[in-house]
XYZ file of C-alpha atoms in Angstrom:
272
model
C 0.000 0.000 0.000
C 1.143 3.463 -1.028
C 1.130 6.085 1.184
C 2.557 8.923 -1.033
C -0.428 10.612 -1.838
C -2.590 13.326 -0.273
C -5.440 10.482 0.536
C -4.583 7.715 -1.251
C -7.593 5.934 0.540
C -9.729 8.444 -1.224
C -8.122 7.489 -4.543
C -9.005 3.548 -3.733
C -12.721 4.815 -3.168
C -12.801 5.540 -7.202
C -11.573 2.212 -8.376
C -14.235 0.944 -10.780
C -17.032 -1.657 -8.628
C -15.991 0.114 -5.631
C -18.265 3.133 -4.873
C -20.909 0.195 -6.165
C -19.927 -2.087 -3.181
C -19.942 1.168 -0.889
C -23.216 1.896 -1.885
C -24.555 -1.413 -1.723
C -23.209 -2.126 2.465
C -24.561 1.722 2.895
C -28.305 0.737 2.021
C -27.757 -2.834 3.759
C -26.453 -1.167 6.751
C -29.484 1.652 6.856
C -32.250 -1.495 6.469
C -31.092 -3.451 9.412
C -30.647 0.012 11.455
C -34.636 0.248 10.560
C -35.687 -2.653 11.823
C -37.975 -2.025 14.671
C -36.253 -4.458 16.648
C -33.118 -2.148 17.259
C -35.406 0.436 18.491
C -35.736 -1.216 21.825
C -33.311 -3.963 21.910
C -29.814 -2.460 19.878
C -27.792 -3.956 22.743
C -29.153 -7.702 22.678
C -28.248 -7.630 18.936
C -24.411 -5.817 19.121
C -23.806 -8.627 22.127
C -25.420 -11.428 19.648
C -23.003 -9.944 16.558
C -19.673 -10.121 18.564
C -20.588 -13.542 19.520
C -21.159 -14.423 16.337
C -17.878 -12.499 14.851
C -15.820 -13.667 17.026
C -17.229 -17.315 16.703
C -16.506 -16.701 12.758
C -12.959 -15.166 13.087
C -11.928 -17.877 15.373
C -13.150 -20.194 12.511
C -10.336 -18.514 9.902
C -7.685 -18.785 12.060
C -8.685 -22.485 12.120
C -10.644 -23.194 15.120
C -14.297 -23.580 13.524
C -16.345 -24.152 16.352
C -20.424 -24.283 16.538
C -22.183 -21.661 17.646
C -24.054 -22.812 20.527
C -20.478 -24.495 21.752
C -18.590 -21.023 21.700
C -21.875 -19.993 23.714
C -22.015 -22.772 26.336
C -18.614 -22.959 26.842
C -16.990 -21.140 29.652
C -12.970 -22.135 29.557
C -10.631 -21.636 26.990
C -7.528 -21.919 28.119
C -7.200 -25.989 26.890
C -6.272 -27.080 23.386
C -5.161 -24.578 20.359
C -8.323 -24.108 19.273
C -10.198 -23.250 22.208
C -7.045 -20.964 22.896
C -7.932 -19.414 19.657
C -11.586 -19.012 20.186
C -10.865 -17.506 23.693
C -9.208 -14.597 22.135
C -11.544 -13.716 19.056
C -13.706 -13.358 22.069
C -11.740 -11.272 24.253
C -11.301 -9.190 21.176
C -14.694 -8.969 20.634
C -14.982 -7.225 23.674
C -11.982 -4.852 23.820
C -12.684 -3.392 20.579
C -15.433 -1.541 21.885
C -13.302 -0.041 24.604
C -10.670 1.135 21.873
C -12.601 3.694 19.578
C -11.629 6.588 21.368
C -7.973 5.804 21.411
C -7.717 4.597 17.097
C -7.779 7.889 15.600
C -4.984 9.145 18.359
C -2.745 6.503 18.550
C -3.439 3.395 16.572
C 0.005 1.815 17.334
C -1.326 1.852 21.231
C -4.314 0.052 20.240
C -2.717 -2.918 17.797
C -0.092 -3.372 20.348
C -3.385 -3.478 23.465
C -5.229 -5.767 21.070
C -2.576 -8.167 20.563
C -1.840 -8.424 24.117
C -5.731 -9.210 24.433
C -5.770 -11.707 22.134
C -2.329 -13.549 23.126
C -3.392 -13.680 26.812
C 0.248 -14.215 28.097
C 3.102 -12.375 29.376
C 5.752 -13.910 26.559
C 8.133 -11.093 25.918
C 7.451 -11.378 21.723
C 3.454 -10.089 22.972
C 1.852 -6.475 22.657
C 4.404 -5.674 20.126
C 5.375 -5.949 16.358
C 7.856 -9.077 15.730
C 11.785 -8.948 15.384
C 13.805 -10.419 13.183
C 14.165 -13.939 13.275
C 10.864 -14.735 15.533
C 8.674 -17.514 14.289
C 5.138 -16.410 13.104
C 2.124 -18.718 13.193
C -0.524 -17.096 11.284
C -2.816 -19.677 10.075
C -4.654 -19.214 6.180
C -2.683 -16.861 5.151
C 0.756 -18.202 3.140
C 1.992 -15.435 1.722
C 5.618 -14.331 2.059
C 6.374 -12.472 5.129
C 7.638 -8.826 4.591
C 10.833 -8.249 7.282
C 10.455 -6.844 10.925
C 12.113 -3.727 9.305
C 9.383 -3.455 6.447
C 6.213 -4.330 9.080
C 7.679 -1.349 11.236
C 8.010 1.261 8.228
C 4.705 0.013 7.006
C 3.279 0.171 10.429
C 4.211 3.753 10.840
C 2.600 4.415 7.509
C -0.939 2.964 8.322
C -0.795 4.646 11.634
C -0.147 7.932 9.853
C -3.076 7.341 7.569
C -5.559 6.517 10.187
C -4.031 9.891 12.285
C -4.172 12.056 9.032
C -7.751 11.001 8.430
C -9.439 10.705 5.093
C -12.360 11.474 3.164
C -12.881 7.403 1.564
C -15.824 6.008 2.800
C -15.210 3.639 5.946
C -15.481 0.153 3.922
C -12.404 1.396 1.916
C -10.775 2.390 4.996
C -11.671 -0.641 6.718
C -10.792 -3.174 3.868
C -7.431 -1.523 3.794
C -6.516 -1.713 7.181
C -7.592 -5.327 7.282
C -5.491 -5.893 4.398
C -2.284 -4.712 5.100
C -2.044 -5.771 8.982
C -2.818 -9.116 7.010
C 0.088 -8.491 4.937
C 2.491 -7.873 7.558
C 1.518 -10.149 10.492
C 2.878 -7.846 12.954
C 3.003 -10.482 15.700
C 4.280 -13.321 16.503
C 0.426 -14.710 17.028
C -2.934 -13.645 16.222
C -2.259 -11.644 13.665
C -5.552 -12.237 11.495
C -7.472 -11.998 14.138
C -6.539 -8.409 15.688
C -7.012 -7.691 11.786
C -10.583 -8.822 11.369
C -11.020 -6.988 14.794
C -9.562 -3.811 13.587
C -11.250 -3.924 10.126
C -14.677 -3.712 12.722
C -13.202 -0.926 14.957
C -12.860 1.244 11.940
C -16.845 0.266 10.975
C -17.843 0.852 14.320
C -15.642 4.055 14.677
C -16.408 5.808 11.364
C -20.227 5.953 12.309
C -21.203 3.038 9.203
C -21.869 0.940 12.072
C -22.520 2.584 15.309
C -23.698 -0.068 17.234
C -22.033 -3.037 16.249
C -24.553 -4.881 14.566
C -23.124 -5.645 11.403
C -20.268 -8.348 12.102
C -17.843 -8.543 9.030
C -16.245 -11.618 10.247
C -19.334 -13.381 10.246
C -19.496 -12.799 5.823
C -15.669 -13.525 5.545
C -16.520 -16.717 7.223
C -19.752 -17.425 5.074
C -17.197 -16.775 1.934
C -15.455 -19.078 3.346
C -11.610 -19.424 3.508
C -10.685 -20.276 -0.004
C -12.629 -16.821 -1.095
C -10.666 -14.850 1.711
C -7.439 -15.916 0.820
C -8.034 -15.250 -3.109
C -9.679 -11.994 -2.275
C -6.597 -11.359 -0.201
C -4.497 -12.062 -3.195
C -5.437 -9.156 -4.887
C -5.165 -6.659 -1.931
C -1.184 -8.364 -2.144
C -1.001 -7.540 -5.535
C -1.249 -3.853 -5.266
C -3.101 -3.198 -8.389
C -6.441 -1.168 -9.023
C -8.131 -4.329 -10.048
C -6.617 -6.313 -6.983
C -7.496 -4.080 -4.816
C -10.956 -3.016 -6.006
C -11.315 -6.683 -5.181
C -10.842 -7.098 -1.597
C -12.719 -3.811 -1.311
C -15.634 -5.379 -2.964
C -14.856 -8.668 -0.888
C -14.876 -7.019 2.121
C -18.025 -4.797 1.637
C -19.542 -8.423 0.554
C -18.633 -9.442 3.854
C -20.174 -6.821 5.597
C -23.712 -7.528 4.107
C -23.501 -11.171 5.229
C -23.286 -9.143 8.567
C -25.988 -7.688 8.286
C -27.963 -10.457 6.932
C -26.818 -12.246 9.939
C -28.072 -9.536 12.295
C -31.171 -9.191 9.887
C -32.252 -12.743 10.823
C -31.260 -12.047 14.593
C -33.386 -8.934 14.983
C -36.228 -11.660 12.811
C -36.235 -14.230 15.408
C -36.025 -11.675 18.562
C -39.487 -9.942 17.294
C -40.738 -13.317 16.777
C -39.597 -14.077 20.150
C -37.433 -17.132 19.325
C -34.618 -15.792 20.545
């Protein structure tokens, strides 16, 4: 990702499909914010989508778990999976707590979410890998850039997100996501402080106030094959790559909502 220009998130907003895929989560986003189930019961639904995002996240990182077991289950500090699932949760949570702090000092917040997610004291967590540590990022295979290049590339991203920009939050979002993906800052977790942070930036921008519209929960529907080829453009750099995580990722979001959709359904039916 380039970060010479003025707004080069804004430029990404033009790329042909994407202002269509903007559009389209915009009007999905505003239907399940009109349901008259949110009028009186928003915070049963956000609790419901970060259940059910973090239950799908924990499912790309490998550790694809039922629903009603991440639900019922109260300890996760066993096997790697349940390990896993233990801190798309905790992430789930935290993100909410971070807003404030993004736009300031994103740094602070990867480095807080990481430290969430790894749940240790291990000197390699809460901070972007050196040289010569192992990574174990699961799904994603791509080669990894050097501690030197994830630190210049993390100062970058954390200048874009400080600068601002005018690009409508899926763009900002779906970039984000992408490139922490690229670099696997850490030594763990990597994808899943991503798919958090691609949701703090939703949440933060004011596209999704409330939480309702979990993104990991479409990435997961796409399933991992889809993510991972999707992914393969945003690594490719070019306009037609990159339109189509963009688009990916704004597909993603409407699964979300669908999700939430069918939530808000079977609360007003009372089924829930």
């Amino acid at each position: 990702m380039s970060t010479h220009a003025a707004d080069p998130l804004a430029a990404l907003a033009a790329l042909p499909g994407v202002p269509d895929a903007v559009d389209s989560v915009r009007k999905a986003v505003d239907r399940v914010y009109g349901h008259r189930v949110m009028r009186r019961r928003s915070n049963e639904i956000s609790s419901e989508a970060a259940l059910r995002g973090a239950r799908a996240s924990a499912a790309l990182s490998g550790a694809d778990w039922a629903l009603e077991e991440v639900r019922r289950r109260t300890d996760f500090g066993g096997d790697p999976e349940a390990r896993t699932v233990g801190a798309a949760l905790r992430l789930g949570v935290e993100v909410g707590q971070l807003l404030s702090i993004w736009r300031q000092s994103p740094l602070r917040v990867l480095a807080r979410l990481h430290l969430v997610a790894a749940g240790d004291a291990a000197d390699s967590v809460g901070r972007p890998r050196k040289a010569g540590e192992a990574v174990d990022e699961p799904l994603i295979e791509a080669p990894l850039p050097s501690a030197a290049e994830v630190a210049a590339r993390l100062d970058g991203l954390a200048e874009l997100v400080v600068a601002g920009t005018s690009a409508p939050a899926l763009v900002t979002a779906a970039v984000v996501h992408g490139e922490l993906l690229a670099l696997r800052p850490f030594t763990t977790h990597s994808g899943l402080v991503a798919r958090s942070v691609e949701r703090l930036v939703l949440i933060g921008s004011g596209l999704d106030p409330k939480a309702i519209c979990p993104a990991e929960v479409g990435h997961a529907e796409l399933g991992r094959a889809a993510y991972a080829a999707a992914f393969d453009g945003y690594l490719s750099g070019t306009p037609q790559g990159m339109a189509q995580w963009i688009a990916h990722c704004g597909r993603a979001v409407e699964l979300g909502v669908r999700e939430s959709t069918a939530v808000c359904e079977a609360l007003q039916r009372g089924a829930a």
